[in-house]
PDB file of C-alpha atoms in Angstrom:
ATOM      1  CA  UNK W  18       3.785   1.503  25.404  1.00 74.00           C
ATOM      2  CA  UNK W  19       0.856   3.694  26.356  1.00 89.00           C
ATOM      3  CA  UNK W  20      -2.576   2.231  26.942  1.00 93.00           C
ATOM      4  CA  UNK W  21      -3.944   4.285  24.024  1.00 93.00           C
ATOM      5  CA  UNK W  22      -1.315   2.928  21.617  1.00 94.00           C
ATOM      6  CA  UNK W  23      -1.972  -0.625  22.820  1.00 95.00           C
ATOM      7  CA  UNK W  24      -5.723  -0.158  22.357  1.00 96.00           C
ATOM      8  CA  UNK W  25      -5.261   1.258  18.854  1.00 96.00           C
ATOM      9  CA  UNK W  26      -2.977  -1.646  17.880  1.00 96.00           C
ATOM     10  CA  UNK W  27      -5.572  -4.117  19.160  1.00 96.00           C
ATOM     11  CA  UNK W  28      -8.340  -2.342  17.213  1.00 96.00           C
ATOM     12  CA  UNK W  29      -6.256  -2.490  14.041  1.00 96.00           C
ATOM     13  CA  UNK W  30      -5.538  -6.195  14.567  1.00 95.00           C
ATOM     14  CA  UNK W  31      -9.242  -6.889  15.122  1.00 95.00           C
ATOM     15  CA  UNK W  32      -9.966  -5.210  11.788  1.00 94.00           C
ATOM     16  CA  UNK W  33      -7.127  -7.182  10.182  1.00 90.00           C
ATOM     17  CA  UNK W  34      -5.282  -4.118   8.891  1.00 90.00           C
ATOM     18  CA  UNK W  35      -1.958  -4.940   7.271  1.00 85.00           C
ATOM     19  CA  UNK W  36       1.235  -4.597   9.277  1.00 88.00           C
ATOM     20  CA  UNK W  37       2.349  -1.702   7.066  1.00 89.00           C
ATOM     21  CA  UNK W  38      -0.925   0.128   7.692  1.00 93.00           C
ATOM     22  CA  UNK W  39      -0.605  -0.416  11.428  1.00 95.00           C
ATOM     23  CA  UNK W  40       2.928   0.998  11.507  1.00 96.00           C
ATOM     24  CA  UNK W  41       1.872   3.944   9.356  1.00 96.00           C
ATOM     25  CA  UNK W  42      -1.153   4.778  11.528  1.00 97.00           C
ATOM     26  CA  UNK W  43       0.845   4.548  14.764  1.00 97.00           C
ATOM     27  CA  UNK W  44       3.557   6.809  13.322  1.00 97.00           C
ATOM     28  CA  UNK W  45       1.006   9.393  12.145  1.00 97.00           C
ATOM     29  CA  UNK W  46      -0.692   9.475  15.547  1.00 97.00           C
ATOM     30  CA  UNK W  47       2.672   9.727  17.328  1.00 96.00           C
ATOM     31  CA  UNK W  48       3.678  12.719  15.160  1.00 97.00           C
ATOM     32  CA  UNK W  49       0.290  14.320  15.874  1.00 97.00           C
ATOM     33  CA  UNK W  50       0.798  13.888  19.638  1.00 96.00           C
ATOM     34  CA  UNK W  51       4.383  15.226  19.448  1.00 96.00           C
ATOM     35  CA  UNK W  52       3.209  18.282  17.525  1.00 97.00           C
ATOM     36  CA  UNK W  53       0.850  19.253  20.355  1.00 96.00           C
ATOM     37  CA  UNK W  54       3.042  17.750  23.119  1.00 96.00           C
ATOM     38  CA  UNK W  55       0.090  15.980  24.681  1.00 95.00           C
ATOM     39  CA  UNK W  56      -2.016  12.862  24.379  1.00 95.00           C
ATOM     40  CA  UNK W  57      -4.484  12.761  21.474  1.00 95.00           C
ATOM     41  CA  UNK W  58      -7.155  11.889  24.041  1.00 94.00           C
ATOM     42  CA  UNK W  59      -7.071  15.540  25.163  1.00 94.00           C
ATOM     43  CA  UNK W  60      -7.297  16.965  21.642  1.00 94.00           C
ATOM     44  CA  UNK W  61     -10.342  17.695  19.521  1.00 92.00           C
ATOM     45  CA  UNK W  62     -11.496  18.396  15.959  1.00 92.00           C
ATOM     46  CA  UNK W  63     -10.053  21.907  15.936  1.00 93.00           C
ATOM     47  CA  UNK W  64      -6.633  20.515  16.875  1.00 95.00           C
ATOM     48  CA  UNK W  65      -6.863  18.015  14.034  1.00 94.00           C
ATOM     49  CA  UNK W  66      -7.676  20.876  11.655  1.00 93.00           C
ATOM     50  CA  UNK W  67      -4.696  22.875  12.958  1.00 95.00           C
ATOM     51  CA  UNK W  68      -2.456  19.858  12.442  1.00 96.00           C
ATOM     52  CA  UNK W  69      -3.708  19.370   8.887  1.00 94.00           C
ATOM     53  CA  UNK W  70      -2.890  22.995   8.108  1.00 94.00           C
ATOM     54  CA  UNK W  71       0.576  22.437   9.595  1.00 96.00           C
ATOM     55  CA  UNK W  72       1.104  19.430   7.307  1.00 95.00           C
ATOM     56  CA  UNK W  73      -0.067  21.360   4.254  1.00 93.00           C
ATOM     57  CA  UNK W  74       1.427  24.808   4.899  1.00 94.00           C
ATOM     58  CA  UNK W  75       4.520  24.229   7.026  1.00 95.00           C
ATOM     59  CA  UNK W  76       5.624  20.736   6.015  1.00 95.00           C
ATOM     60  CA  UNK W  77       4.232  21.122   2.467  1.00 93.00           C
ATOM     61  CA  UNK W  78       3.183  17.494   2.265  1.00 92.00           C
ATOM     62  CA  UNK W  79       1.452  16.111  -0.800  1.00 90.00           C
ATOM     63  CA  UNK W  80      -2.294  15.438  -0.564  1.00 90.00           C
ATOM     64  CA  UNK W  81      -1.672  11.671  -0.422  1.00 89.00           C
ATOM     65  CA  UNK W  82       0.589  12.093   2.609  1.00 91.00           C
ATOM     66  CA  UNK W  83      -1.969  14.295   4.349  1.00 93.00           C
ATOM     67  CA  UNK W  84      -4.640  11.727   3.495  1.00 93.00           C
ATOM     68  CA  UNK W  85      -2.580   9.064   5.293  1.00 94.00           C
ATOM     69  CA  UNK W  86      -2.500  11.201   8.436  1.00 95.00           C
ATOM     70  CA  UNK W  87      -6.234  11.865   8.111  1.00 94.00           C
ATOM     71  CA  UNK W  88      -6.985   8.138   7.823  1.00 94.00           C
ATOM     72  CA  UNK W  89      -4.908   7.416  10.926  1.00 96.00           C
ATOM     73  CA  UNK W  90      -6.571  10.168  12.953  1.00 95.00           C
ATOM     74  CA  UNK W  91     -10.045   9.120  11.805  1.00 94.00           C
ATOM     75  CA  UNK W  92      -9.286   5.591  12.928  1.00 95.00           C
ATOM     76  CA  UNK W  93      -7.992   6.817  16.282  1.00 96.00           C
ATOM     77  CA  UNK W  94     -10.919   9.080  17.066  1.00 95.00           C
ATOM     78  CA  UNK W  95     -13.798   7.122  15.514  1.00 93.00           C
ATOM     79  CA  UNK W  96     -12.755   3.536  16.264  1.00 94.00           C
ATOM     80  CA  UNK W  97     -10.342   3.544  19.195  1.00 96.00           C
ATOM     81  CA  UNK W  98     -11.592   6.556  21.155  1.00 94.00           C
ATOM     82  CA  UNK W  99     -15.199   6.214  19.897  1.00 94.00           C
ATOM     83  CA  UNK W 100     -15.645   9.963  19.598  1.00 92.00           C
ATOM     84  CA  UNK W 101     -19.029  10.916  18.217  1.00 87.00           C
ATOM     85  CA  UNK W 102     -17.799  13.615  15.853  1.00 84.00           C
ATOM     86  CA  UNK W 103     -19.496  14.390  12.542  1.00 80.00           C
ATOM     87  CA  UNK W 104     -17.952  12.529   9.611  1.00 69.00           C
ATOM     88  CA  UNK W 105     -16.571  15.758   8.174  1.00 76.00           C
ATOM     89  CA  UNK W 106     -14.838  16.706  11.457  1.00 79.00           C
ATOM     90  CA  UNK W 107     -11.642  15.288   9.972  1.00 84.00           C
ATOM     91  CA  UNK W 108     -11.770  16.284   6.329  1.00 82.00           C
ATOM     92  CA  UNK W 109      -9.626  14.439   3.808  1.00 82.00           C
ATOM     93  CA  UNK W 110      -7.842  16.462   1.134  1.00 83.00           C
ATOM     94  CA  UNK W 111      -8.977  16.055  -2.442  1.00 81.00           C
ATOM     95  CA  UNK W 112      -6.423  14.172  -4.463  1.00 76.00           C
ATOM     96  CA  UNK W 113      -5.622  15.081  -8.026  1.00 77.00           C
ATOM     97  CA  UNK W 114      -6.481  12.366 -10.486  1.00 81.00           C
ATOM     98  CA  UNK W 115      -3.625  12.078 -12.937  1.00 84.00           C
ATOM     99  CA  UNK W 116      -3.470   9.800 -15.907  1.00 88.00           C
ATOM    100  CA  UNK W 117      -0.639   7.289 -15.908  1.00 84.00           C
ATOM    101  CA  UNK W 118       2.064   7.439 -18.538  1.00 87.00           C
ATOM    102  CA  UNK W 119       1.248   4.779 -21.098  1.00 89.00           C
ATOM    103  CA  UNK W 120       4.154   3.486 -23.118  1.00 89.00           C
ATOM    104  CA  UNK W 121       3.737   2.491 -26.741  1.00 92.00           C
ATOM    105  CA  UNK W 122       4.290  -1.184 -27.560  1.00 90.00           C
ATOM    106  CA  UNK W 123       7.630  -0.266 -29.140  1.00 94.00           C
ATOM    107  CA  UNK W 124       8.729   1.617 -25.995  1.00 94.00           C
ATOM    108  CA  UNK W 125       7.793  -1.359 -23.815  1.00 91.00           C
ATOM    109  CA  UNK W 126       9.802  -3.746 -25.997  1.00 91.00           C
ATOM    110  CA  UNK W 127      12.747  -1.324 -26.010  1.00 94.00           C
ATOM    111  CA  UNK W 128      12.650  -0.908 -22.239  1.00 93.00           C
ATOM    112  CA  UNK W 129      12.366  -4.613 -21.444  1.00 91.00           C
ATOM    113  CA  UNK W 130      15.019  -5.613 -23.972  1.00 91.00           C
ATOM    114  CA  UNK W 131      17.442  -3.135 -22.401  1.00 95.00           C
ATOM    115  CA  UNK W 132      17.474  -5.180 -19.178  1.00 92.00           C
ATOM    116  CA  UNK W 133      20.443  -7.522 -19.409  1.00 91.00           C
ATOM    117  CA  UNK W 134      19.677  -9.944 -16.591  1.00 89.00           C
ATOM    118  CA  UNK W 135      17.070 -12.509 -17.692  1.00 88.00           C
ATOM    119  CA  UNK W 136      15.589 -12.892 -14.209  1.00 89.00           C
ATOM    120  CA  UNK W 137      15.063  -9.141 -13.802  1.00 93.00           C
ATOM    121  CA  UNK W 138      13.638  -8.829 -17.313  1.00 92.00           C
ATOM    122  CA  UNK W 139      11.127 -11.618 -16.605  1.00 91.00           C
ATOM    123  CA  UNK W 140      10.102 -10.055 -13.280  1.00 93.00           C
ATOM    124  CA  UNK W 141       9.415  -6.683 -14.905  1.00 93.00           C
ATOM    125  CA  UNK W 142       7.662  -8.389 -17.817  1.00 92.00           C
ATOM    126  CA  UNK W 143       5.361 -10.133 -15.330  1.00 92.00           C
ATOM    127  CA  UNK W 144       4.604  -6.783 -13.678  1.00 93.00           C
ATOM    128  CA  UNK W 145       3.828  -5.136 -16.991  1.00 91.00           C
ATOM    129  CA  UNK W 146       2.027  -7.972 -18.772  1.00 90.00           C
ATOM    130  CA  UNK W 147      -0.092  -9.150 -15.826  1.00 91.00           C
ATOM    131  CA  UNK W 148      -0.503  -5.813 -14.046  1.00 90.00           C
ATOM    132  CA  UNK W 149       1.165  -7.020 -10.853  1.00 92.00           C
ATOM    133  CA  UNK W 150       2.884  -4.958  -8.210  1.00 92.00           C
ATOM    134  CA  UNK W 151       6.574  -5.722  -7.825  1.00 91.00           C
ATOM    135  CA  UNK W 152       6.016  -7.396  -4.433  1.00 89.00           C
ATOM    136  CA  UNK W 153       3.322  -9.601  -5.978  1.00 92.00           C
ATOM    137  CA  UNK W 154       5.599 -10.660  -8.826  1.00 92.00           C
ATOM    138  CA  UNK W 155       8.434 -11.417  -6.415  1.00 91.00           C
ATOM    139  CA  UNK W 156       6.204 -13.698  -4.321  1.00 91.00           C
ATOM    140  CA  UNK W 157       4.992 -15.839  -7.220  1.00 92.00           C
ATOM    141  CA  UNK W 158       5.644 -19.557  -6.857  1.00 91.00           C
ATOM    142  CA  UNK W 159       5.823 -22.228  -9.539  1.00 90.00           C
ATOM    143  CA  UNK W 160       2.414 -23.529  -8.478  1.00 93.00           C
ATOM    144  CA  UNK W 161       0.887 -20.096  -9.103  1.00 94.00           C
ATOM    145  CA  UNK W 162       1.327 -20.509 -12.870  1.00 94.00           C
ATOM    146  CA  UNK W 163      -1.662 -22.355 -14.359  1.00 94.00           C
ATOM    147  CA  UNK W 164      -0.720 -22.879 -18.016  1.00 93.00           C
ATOM    148  CA  UNK W 165      -3.798 -25.002 -18.684  1.00 95.00           C
ATOM    149  CA  UNK W 166      -6.194 -22.176 -17.758  1.00 95.00           C
ATOM    150  CA  UNK W 167      -3.654 -19.453 -18.718  1.00 95.00           C
ATOM    151  CA  UNK W 168      -3.872 -17.610 -15.387  1.00 95.00           C
ATOM    152  CA  UNK W 169      -1.515 -16.586 -12.603  1.00 94.00           C
ATOM    153  CA  UNK W 170      -2.647 -16.987  -9.009  1.00 95.00           C
ATOM    154  CA  UNK W 171      -1.620 -13.937  -6.968  1.00 93.00           C
ATOM    155  CA  UNK W 172      -1.649 -14.974  -3.321  1.00 90.00           C
ATOM    156  CA  UNK W 173      -1.987 -12.355  -0.608  1.00 84.00           C
ATOM    157  CA  UNK W 174      -1.718  -9.338  -2.900  1.00 82.00           C
ATOM    158  CA  UNK W 175      -2.655  -5.831  -1.854  1.00 78.00           C
ATOM    159  CA  UNK W 176      -5.111  -5.904   0.999  1.00 73.00           C
ATOM    160  CA  UNK W 177      -3.998  -9.494   1.682  1.00 76.00           C
ATOM    161  CA  UNK W 178      -6.372 -10.681  -1.054  1.00 85.00           C
ATOM    162  CA  UNK W 179      -5.922 -13.516  -3.519  1.00 91.00           C
ATOM    163  CA  UNK W 180      -6.799 -13.051  -7.164  1.00 93.00           C
ATOM    164  CA  UNK W 181      -6.241 -14.492 -10.615  1.00 94.00           C
ATOM    165  CA  UNK W 182      -4.795 -12.551 -13.539  1.00 94.00           C
ATOM    166  CA  UNK W 183      -4.542 -13.481 -17.181  1.00 94.00           C
ATOM    167  CA  UNK W 184      -1.359 -15.152 -18.417  1.00 92.00           C
ATOM    168  CA  UNK W 185      -0.442 -14.337 -21.990  1.00 92.00           C
ATOM    169  CA  UNK W 186       1.223 -16.965 -24.201  1.00 93.00           C
ATOM    170  CA  UNK W 187       4.226 -14.653 -24.625  1.00 90.00           C
ATOM    171  CA  UNK W 188       4.650 -14.283 -20.866  1.00 91.00           C
ATOM    172  CA  UNK W 189       4.264 -18.036 -20.398  1.00 93.00           C
ATOM    173  CA  UNK W 190       7.040 -18.706 -22.914  1.00 92.00           C
ATOM    174  CA  UNK W 191       9.309 -16.185 -21.135  1.00 89.00           C
ATOM    175  CA  UNK W 192       8.588 -17.798 -17.766  1.00 90.00           C
ATOM    176  CA  UNK W 193       9.443 -21.199 -19.219  1.00 90.00           C
ATOM    177  CA  UNK W 194      12.672 -19.833 -20.743  1.00 88.00           C
ATOM    178  CA  UNK W 195      13.698 -18.361 -17.408  1.00 88.00           C
ATOM    179  CA  UNK W 196      12.796 -21.621 -15.622  1.00 88.00           C
ATOM    180  CA  UNK W 197      14.987 -23.621 -18.017  1.00 88.00           C
ATOM    181  CA  UNK W 198      17.867 -21.182 -17.564  1.00 86.00           C
ATOM    182  CA  UNK W 199      17.571 -20.877 -13.784  1.00 82.00           C
ATOM    183  CA  UNK W 200      16.876 -24.398 -12.606  1.00 79.00           C
ATOM    184  CA  UNK W 201      19.843 -26.352 -11.362  1.00 71.00           C
ATOM    185  CA  UNK W 202      21.177 -29.014 -13.685  1.00 68.00           C
ATOM    186  CA  UNK W 203      21.041 -32.564 -12.418  1.00 56.00           C
TER     187      UNK W 203
END
């Protein structure tokens, strides 16, 4: 492992970036270095611009993918290498804001009822009804359901943050039905 990579990993740990973010940043910087066949320490803002154009024109990456590379390179040059470049030296691409597809209540019921396995149906119902990510729903524990206050405790969600979300009576009854069906009989 190079000293630069080690330093960048330490800087990311100090800032408590998630493991996924750390892996992503290291991979982006490694691809940047491979593209120029030299250490990023020897490269400057014009090289970053050239690389961005390569990602957009040659690799035809989506703006969100280019933005990931930009974030990694900004971190490398501003935090790890402490380069005193202007903030716009590494410009981020503008992302298109698109509206999500919103299903009608009938479409939601039809979709969820088409899932045969009760456990899978309940997991997707939790995601939809409480607005959880799949990983958050999969990590829920029994103690995270507070039926008295009608909330779910989401521990270590995105950004490693805890939060509470509303628990509807319908979702609570489905969770209880799944619990009765899934728990081992004594």
